[in-house]
Tab-separated table of C-alpha atoms in Angstrom:
chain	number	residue	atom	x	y	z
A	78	UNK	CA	-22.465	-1.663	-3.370
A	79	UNK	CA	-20.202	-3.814	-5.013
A	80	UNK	CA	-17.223	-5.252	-3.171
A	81	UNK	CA	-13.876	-5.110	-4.286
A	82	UNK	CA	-13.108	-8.553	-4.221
A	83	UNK	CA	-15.873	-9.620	-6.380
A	84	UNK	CA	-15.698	-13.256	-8.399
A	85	UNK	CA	-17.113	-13.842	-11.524
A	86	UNK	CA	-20.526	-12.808	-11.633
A	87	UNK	CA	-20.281	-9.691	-9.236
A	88	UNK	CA	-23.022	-7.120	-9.795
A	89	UNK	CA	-21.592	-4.301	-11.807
A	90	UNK	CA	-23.089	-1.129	-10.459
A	91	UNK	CA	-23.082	2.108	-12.630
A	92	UNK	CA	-21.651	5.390	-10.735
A	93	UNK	CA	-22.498	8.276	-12.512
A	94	UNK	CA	-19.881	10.232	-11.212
A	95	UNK	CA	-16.907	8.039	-11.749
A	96	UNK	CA	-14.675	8.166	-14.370
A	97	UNK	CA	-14.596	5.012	-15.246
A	98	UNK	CA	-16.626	1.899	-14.272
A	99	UNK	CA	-15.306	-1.796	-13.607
A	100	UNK	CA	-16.126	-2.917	-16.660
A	101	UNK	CA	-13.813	-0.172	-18.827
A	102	UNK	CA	-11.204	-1.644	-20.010
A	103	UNK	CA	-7.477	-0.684	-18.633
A	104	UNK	CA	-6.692	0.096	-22.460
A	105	UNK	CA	-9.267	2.912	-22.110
A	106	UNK	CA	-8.121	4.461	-19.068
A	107	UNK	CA	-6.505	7.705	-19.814
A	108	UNK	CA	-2.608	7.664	-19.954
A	109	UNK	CA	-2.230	10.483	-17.236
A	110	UNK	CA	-4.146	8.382	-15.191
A	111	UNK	CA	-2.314	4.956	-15.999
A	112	UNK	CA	0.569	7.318	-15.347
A	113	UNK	CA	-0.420	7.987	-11.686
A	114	UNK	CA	-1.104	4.466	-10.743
A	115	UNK	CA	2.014	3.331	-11.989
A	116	UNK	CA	3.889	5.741	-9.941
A	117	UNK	CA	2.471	4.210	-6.871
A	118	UNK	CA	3.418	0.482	-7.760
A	119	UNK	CA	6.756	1.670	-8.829
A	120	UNK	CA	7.314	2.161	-4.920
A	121	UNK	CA	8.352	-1.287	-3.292
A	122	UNK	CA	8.542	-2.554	-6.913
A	123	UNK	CA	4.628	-3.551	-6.621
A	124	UNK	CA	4.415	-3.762	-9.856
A	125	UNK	CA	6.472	-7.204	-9.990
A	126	UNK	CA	3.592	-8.781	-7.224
A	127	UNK	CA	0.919	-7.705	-9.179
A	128	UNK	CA	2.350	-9.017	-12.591
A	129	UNK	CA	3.141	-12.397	-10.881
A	130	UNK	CA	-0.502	-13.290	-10.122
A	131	UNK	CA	-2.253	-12.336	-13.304
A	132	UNK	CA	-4.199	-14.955	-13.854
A	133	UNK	CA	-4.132	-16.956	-17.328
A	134	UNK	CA	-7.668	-16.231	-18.818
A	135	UNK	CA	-9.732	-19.305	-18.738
A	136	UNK	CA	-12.587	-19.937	-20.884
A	137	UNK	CA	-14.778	-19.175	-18.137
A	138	UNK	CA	-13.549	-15.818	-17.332
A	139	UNK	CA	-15.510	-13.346	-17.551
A	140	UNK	CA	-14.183	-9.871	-17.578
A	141	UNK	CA	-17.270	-8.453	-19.209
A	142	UNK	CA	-18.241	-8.287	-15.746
A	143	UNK	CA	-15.518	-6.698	-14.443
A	144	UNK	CA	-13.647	-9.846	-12.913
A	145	UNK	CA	-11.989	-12.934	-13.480
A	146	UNK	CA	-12.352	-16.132	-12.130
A	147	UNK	CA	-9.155	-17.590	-11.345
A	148	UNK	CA	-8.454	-20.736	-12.797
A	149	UNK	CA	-8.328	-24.007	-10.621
A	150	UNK	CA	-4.875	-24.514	-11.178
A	151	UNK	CA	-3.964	-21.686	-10.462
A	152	UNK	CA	-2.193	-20.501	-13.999
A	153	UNK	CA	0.195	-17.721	-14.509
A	154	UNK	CA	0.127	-15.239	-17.278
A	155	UNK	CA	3.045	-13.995	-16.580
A	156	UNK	CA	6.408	-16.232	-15.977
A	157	UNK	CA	9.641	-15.062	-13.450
A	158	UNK	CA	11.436	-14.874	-17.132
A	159	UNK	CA	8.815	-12.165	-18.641
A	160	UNK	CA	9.183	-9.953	-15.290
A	161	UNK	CA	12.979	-10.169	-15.773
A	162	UNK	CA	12.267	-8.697	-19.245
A	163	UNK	CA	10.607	-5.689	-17.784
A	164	UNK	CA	13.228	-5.351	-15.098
A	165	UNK	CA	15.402	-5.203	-18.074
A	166	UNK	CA	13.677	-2.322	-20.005
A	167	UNK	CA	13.701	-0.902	-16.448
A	168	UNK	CA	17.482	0.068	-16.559
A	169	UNK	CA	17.254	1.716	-19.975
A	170	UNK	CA	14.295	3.954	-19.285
A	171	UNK	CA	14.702	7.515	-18.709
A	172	UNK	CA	13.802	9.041	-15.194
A	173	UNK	CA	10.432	10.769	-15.718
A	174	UNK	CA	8.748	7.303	-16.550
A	175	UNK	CA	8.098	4.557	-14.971
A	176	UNK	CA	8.371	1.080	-14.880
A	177	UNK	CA	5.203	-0.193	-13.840
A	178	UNK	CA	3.499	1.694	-16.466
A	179	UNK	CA	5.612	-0.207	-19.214
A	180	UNK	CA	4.341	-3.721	-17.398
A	181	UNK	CA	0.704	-2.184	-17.441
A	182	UNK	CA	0.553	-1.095	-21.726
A	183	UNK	CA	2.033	-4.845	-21.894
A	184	UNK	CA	-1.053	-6.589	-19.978
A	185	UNK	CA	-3.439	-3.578	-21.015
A	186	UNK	CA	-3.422	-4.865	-24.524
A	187	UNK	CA	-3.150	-8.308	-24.333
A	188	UNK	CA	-5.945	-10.949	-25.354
A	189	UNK	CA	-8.926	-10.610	-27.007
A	190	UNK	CA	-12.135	-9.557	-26.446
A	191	UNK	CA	-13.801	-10.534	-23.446
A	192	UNK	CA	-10.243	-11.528	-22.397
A	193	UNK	CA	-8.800	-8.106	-21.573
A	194	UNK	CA	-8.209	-6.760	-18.206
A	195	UNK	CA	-10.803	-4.254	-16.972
A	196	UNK	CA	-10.650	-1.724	-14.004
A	197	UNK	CA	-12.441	-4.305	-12.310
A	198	UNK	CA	-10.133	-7.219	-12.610
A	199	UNK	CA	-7.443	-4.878	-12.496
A	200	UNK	CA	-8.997	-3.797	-8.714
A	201	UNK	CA	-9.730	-7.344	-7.680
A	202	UNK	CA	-5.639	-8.257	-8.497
A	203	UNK	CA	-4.447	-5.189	-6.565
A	204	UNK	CA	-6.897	-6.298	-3.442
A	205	UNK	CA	-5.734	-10.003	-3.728
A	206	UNK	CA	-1.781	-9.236	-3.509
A	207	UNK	CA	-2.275	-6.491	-0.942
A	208	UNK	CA	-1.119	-3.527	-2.924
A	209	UNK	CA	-3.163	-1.447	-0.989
A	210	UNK	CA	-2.054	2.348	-2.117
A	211	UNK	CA	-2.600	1.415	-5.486
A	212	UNK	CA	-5.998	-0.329	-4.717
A	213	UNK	CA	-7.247	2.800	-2.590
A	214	UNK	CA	-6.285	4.841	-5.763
A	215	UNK	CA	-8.416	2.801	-8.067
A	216	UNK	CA	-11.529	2.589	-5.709
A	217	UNK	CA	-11.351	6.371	-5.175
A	218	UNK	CA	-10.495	8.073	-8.355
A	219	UNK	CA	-11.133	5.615	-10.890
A	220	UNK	CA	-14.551	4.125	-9.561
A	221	UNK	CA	-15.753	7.014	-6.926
A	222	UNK	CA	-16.514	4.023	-4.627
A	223	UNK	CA	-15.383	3.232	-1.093
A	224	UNK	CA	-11.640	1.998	-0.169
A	225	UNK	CA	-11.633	-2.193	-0.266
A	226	UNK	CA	-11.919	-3.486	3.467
A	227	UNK	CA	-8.635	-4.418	5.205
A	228	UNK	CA	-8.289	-7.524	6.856
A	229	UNK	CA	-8.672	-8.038	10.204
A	230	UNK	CA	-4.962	-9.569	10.859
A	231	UNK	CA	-1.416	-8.803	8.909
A	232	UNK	CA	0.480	-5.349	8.072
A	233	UNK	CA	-2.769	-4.548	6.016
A	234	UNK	CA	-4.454	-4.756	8.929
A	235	UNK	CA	-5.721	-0.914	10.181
A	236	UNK	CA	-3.371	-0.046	13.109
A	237	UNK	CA	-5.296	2.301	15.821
A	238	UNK	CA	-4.234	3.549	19.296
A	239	UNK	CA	-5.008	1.325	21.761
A	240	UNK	CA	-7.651	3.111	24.423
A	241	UNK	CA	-6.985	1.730	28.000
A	242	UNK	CA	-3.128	1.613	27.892
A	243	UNK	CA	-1.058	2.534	31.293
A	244	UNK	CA	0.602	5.299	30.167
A	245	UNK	CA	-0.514	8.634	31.634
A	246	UNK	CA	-2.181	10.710	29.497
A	247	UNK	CA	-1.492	14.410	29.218
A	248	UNK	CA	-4.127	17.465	29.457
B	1221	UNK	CA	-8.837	-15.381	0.328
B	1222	UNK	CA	-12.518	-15.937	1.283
B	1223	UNK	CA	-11.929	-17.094	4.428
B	1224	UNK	CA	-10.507	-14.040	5.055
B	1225	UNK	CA	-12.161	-11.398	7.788
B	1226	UNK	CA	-12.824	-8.211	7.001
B	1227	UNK	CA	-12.546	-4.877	9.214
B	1228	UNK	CA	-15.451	-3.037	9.682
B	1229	UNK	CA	-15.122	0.418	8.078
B	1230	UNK	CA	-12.303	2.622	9.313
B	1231	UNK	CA	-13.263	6.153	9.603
B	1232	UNK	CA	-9.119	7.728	9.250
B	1233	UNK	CA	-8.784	9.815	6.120
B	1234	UNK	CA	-5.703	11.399	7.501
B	1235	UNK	CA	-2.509	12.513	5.781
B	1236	UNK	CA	-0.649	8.834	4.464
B	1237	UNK	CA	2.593	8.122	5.398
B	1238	UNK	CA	3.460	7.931	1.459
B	1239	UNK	CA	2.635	11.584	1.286
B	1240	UNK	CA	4.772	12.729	4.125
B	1241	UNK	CA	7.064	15.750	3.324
B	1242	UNK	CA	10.677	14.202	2.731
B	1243	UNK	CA	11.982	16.399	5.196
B	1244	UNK	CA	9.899	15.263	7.964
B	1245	UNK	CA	10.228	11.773	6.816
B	1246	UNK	CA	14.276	11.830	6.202
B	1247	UNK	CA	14.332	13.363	9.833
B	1248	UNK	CA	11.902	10.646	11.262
B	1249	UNK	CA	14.234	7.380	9.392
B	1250	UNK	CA	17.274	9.134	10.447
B	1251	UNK	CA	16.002	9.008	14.146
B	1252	UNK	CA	14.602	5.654	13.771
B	1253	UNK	CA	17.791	4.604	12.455
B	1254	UNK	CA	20.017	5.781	15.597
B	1255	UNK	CA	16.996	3.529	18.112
B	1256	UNK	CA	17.796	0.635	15.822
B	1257	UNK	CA	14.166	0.028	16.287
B	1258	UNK	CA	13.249	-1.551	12.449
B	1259	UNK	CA	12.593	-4.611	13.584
B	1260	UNK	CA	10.386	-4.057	16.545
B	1261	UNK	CA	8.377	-1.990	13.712
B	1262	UNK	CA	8.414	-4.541	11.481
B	1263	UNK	CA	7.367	-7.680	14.299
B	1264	UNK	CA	4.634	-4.790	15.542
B	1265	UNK	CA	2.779	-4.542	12.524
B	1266	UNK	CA	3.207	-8.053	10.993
B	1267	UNK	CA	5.380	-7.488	7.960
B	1268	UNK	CA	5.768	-11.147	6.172
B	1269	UNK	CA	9.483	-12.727	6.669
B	1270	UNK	CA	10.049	-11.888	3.107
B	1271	UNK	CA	9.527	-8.241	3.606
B	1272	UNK	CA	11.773	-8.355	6.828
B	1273	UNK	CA	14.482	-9.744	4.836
B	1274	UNK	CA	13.816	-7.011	2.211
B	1275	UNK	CA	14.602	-4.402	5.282
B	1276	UNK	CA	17.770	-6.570	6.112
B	1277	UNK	CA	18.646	-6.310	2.846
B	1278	UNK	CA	18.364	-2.756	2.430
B	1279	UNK	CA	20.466	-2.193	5.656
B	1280	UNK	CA	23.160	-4.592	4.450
B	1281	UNK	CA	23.998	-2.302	1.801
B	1282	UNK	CA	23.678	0.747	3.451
B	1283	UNK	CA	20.692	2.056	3.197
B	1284	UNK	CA	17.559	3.540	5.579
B	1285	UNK	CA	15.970	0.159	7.320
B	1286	UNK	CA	13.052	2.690	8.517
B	1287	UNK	CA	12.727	4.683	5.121
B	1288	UNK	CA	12.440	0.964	3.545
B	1289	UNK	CA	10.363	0.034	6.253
B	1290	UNK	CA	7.634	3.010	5.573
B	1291	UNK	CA	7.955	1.970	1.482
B	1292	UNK	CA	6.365	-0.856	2.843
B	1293	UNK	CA	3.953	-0.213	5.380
B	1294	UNK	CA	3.110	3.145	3.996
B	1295	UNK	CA	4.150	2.772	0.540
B	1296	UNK	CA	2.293	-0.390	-0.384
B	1297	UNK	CA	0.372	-0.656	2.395
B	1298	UNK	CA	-1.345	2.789	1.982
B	1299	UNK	CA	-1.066	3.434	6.310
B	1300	UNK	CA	-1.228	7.024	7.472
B	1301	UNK	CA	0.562	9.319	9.961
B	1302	UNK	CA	-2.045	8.359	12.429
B	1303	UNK	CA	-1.612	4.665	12.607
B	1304	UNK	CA	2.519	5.358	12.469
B	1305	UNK	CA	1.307	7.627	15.319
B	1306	UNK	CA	-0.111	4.216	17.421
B	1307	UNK	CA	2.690	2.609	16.252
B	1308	UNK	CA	4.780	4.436	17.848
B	1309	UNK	CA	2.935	4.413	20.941
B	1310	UNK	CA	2.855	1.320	20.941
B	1311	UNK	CA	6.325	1.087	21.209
B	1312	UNK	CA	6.867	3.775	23.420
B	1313	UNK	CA	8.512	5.611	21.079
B	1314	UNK	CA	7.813	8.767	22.159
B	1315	UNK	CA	10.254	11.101	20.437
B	1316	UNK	CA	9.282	9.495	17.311
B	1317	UNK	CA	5.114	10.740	18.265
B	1318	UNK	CA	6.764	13.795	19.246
B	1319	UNK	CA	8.033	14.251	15.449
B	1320	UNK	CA	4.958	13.541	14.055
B	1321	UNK	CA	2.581	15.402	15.620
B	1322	UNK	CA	2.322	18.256	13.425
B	1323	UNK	CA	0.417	15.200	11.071
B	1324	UNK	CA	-1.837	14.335	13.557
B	1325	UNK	CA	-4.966	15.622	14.933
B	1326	UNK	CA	-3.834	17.714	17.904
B	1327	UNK	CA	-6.776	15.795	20.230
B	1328	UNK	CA	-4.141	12.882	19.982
B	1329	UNK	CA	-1.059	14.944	21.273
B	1330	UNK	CA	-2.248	14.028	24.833
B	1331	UNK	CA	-1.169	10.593	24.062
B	1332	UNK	CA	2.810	12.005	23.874
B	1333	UNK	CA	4.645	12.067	27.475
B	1334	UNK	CA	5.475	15.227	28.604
B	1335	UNK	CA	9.676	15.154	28.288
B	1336	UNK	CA	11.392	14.955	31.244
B	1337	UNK	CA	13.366	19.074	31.753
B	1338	UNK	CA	17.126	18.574	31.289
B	1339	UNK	CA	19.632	20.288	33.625
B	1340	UNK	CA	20.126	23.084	31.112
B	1341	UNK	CA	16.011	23.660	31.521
B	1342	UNK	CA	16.549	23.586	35.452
């Protein structure tokens, strides 16, 4: 099964029952559904953390395979000034929409081929900056595949009752 | 990032926190609010210094420290009513459980201490 952290190179596994796979590109997901993940990375302004580590595309990137190798030094896309630009259509957009979907039609149909994101890279991005309810949302609905792992440590972590405690349980 | 360990596969698809009626979840913060509890919550489940001061923030000017707690743990995070439900254990929070348990599955509710009677019960 293929992981949700996959690098460059990642096997890309067809599922005939998904909707997409994670080689579609975000510029072909349907905008009801773009619409529903942006409404979860409008909560805790997510959307900001994921803009800030889209990577620059390198020439080795290959989002064919629904991923992208991160550059060495670590490049940025996106700049603090372009998020402040988005921030700024923020206060002028009316209440049914949403911000983070404005951010995603900007990245969505940037670059050129072979250079734009995918549902892939797009799941790999979410996983990396720990934007977990919009990551669970891609994995389920978009690729019918599993929820990413969690780590093991962190507020990602699962939290589960502790068996073996000394409080008294009641029957 | 690839040193990173991975849970094995957690079997809760309960109800997420994110998807908590507002009611219940209004009534939850404004209890959570009166223990002053946000940062035990916070220290509890690990929340990165930035994200503390985010709470802070939030409090500063007014506003919910729990309700901008759970956009956090439950709202980017993705956590459900269950693992609040540890949480709160954890803390001995019982009330809180007590609040909650509607969203859990009722084989938990023997994890809530029975309330002590008050005179008025006597």
């Amino acid at each position: 099964m293929a992981k949700a952290n996959g690098w460059c190179g990642v096997e890309v596994q067809g599922n005939s029952s998904s909707k997409y796979t994670r080689t579609t590109e975000l510029r072909r997901v349907e905008d009801n559904d773009i619409y529903k993940l942006a409404t979860i990375l409008d909560v805790n302004a997510c959307w900001r953390k994921l803009m800030s580590i889209i990577p620059k595309v390198d020439v080795q990137a290959c989002s064919a395979a629904g991923a992208v190798k991160v550059s060495a030094n670590g490049g940025r896309k996106y700049t603090a000034q372009d998020i402040s630009l988005i921030d700024g259509v923020a206060e002028r957009l009316p209440p049914d929409q949403s911000i983070s979907q404005v951010m995603i039609d900007e990245w969505k149909t940037s670059g050129k081929l072979n250079e734009r994101p995918t549902v892939g890279v797009l799941l790999q991005l979410l996983v990396e900056a720990e934007l977990y309810s919009a990551a669970d949302f891609v994995a389920l609905n978009f690729l019918n595949e599993p929820k990413p792992e969690r780590p093991t440590d962190g507020p990602a972590a699962h939290f589960s009752l502790e068996l073996g405690d000394d409080m008294d349980v009641d029957t | 990032n690839a040193n990173r360990t991975r849970s094995r596969s957690h079997q809760d698809d309960t109800l997420l926190i994110r998807l908590l009626p507002v009611s219940a979840r209004h009534q939850l913060c404004v209890h959570l609010d009166s223990l002053d509890v946000w940062q035990q919550l916070a220290t509890a489940v690990k929340l990165y210094p930035e994200q503390v001061e985010q709470i802070r923030h939030q409090k500063d000017r007014g506003r919910s420290p729990s309700n901008e707690f759970m956009n956090i743990w439950g709202g980017q995070y993705n956590h459900t009513v269950q693992s609040l439900f540890a949480l709160f254990k954890k803390l001995k929070l019982h009330h809180a459980m007590r609040m909650i348990k509607d969203y859990v599955s009722e084989d938990l509710h023997k994890y809530i201490p029975r309330s002590l009677p008050t005179i008025s019960d006597l």
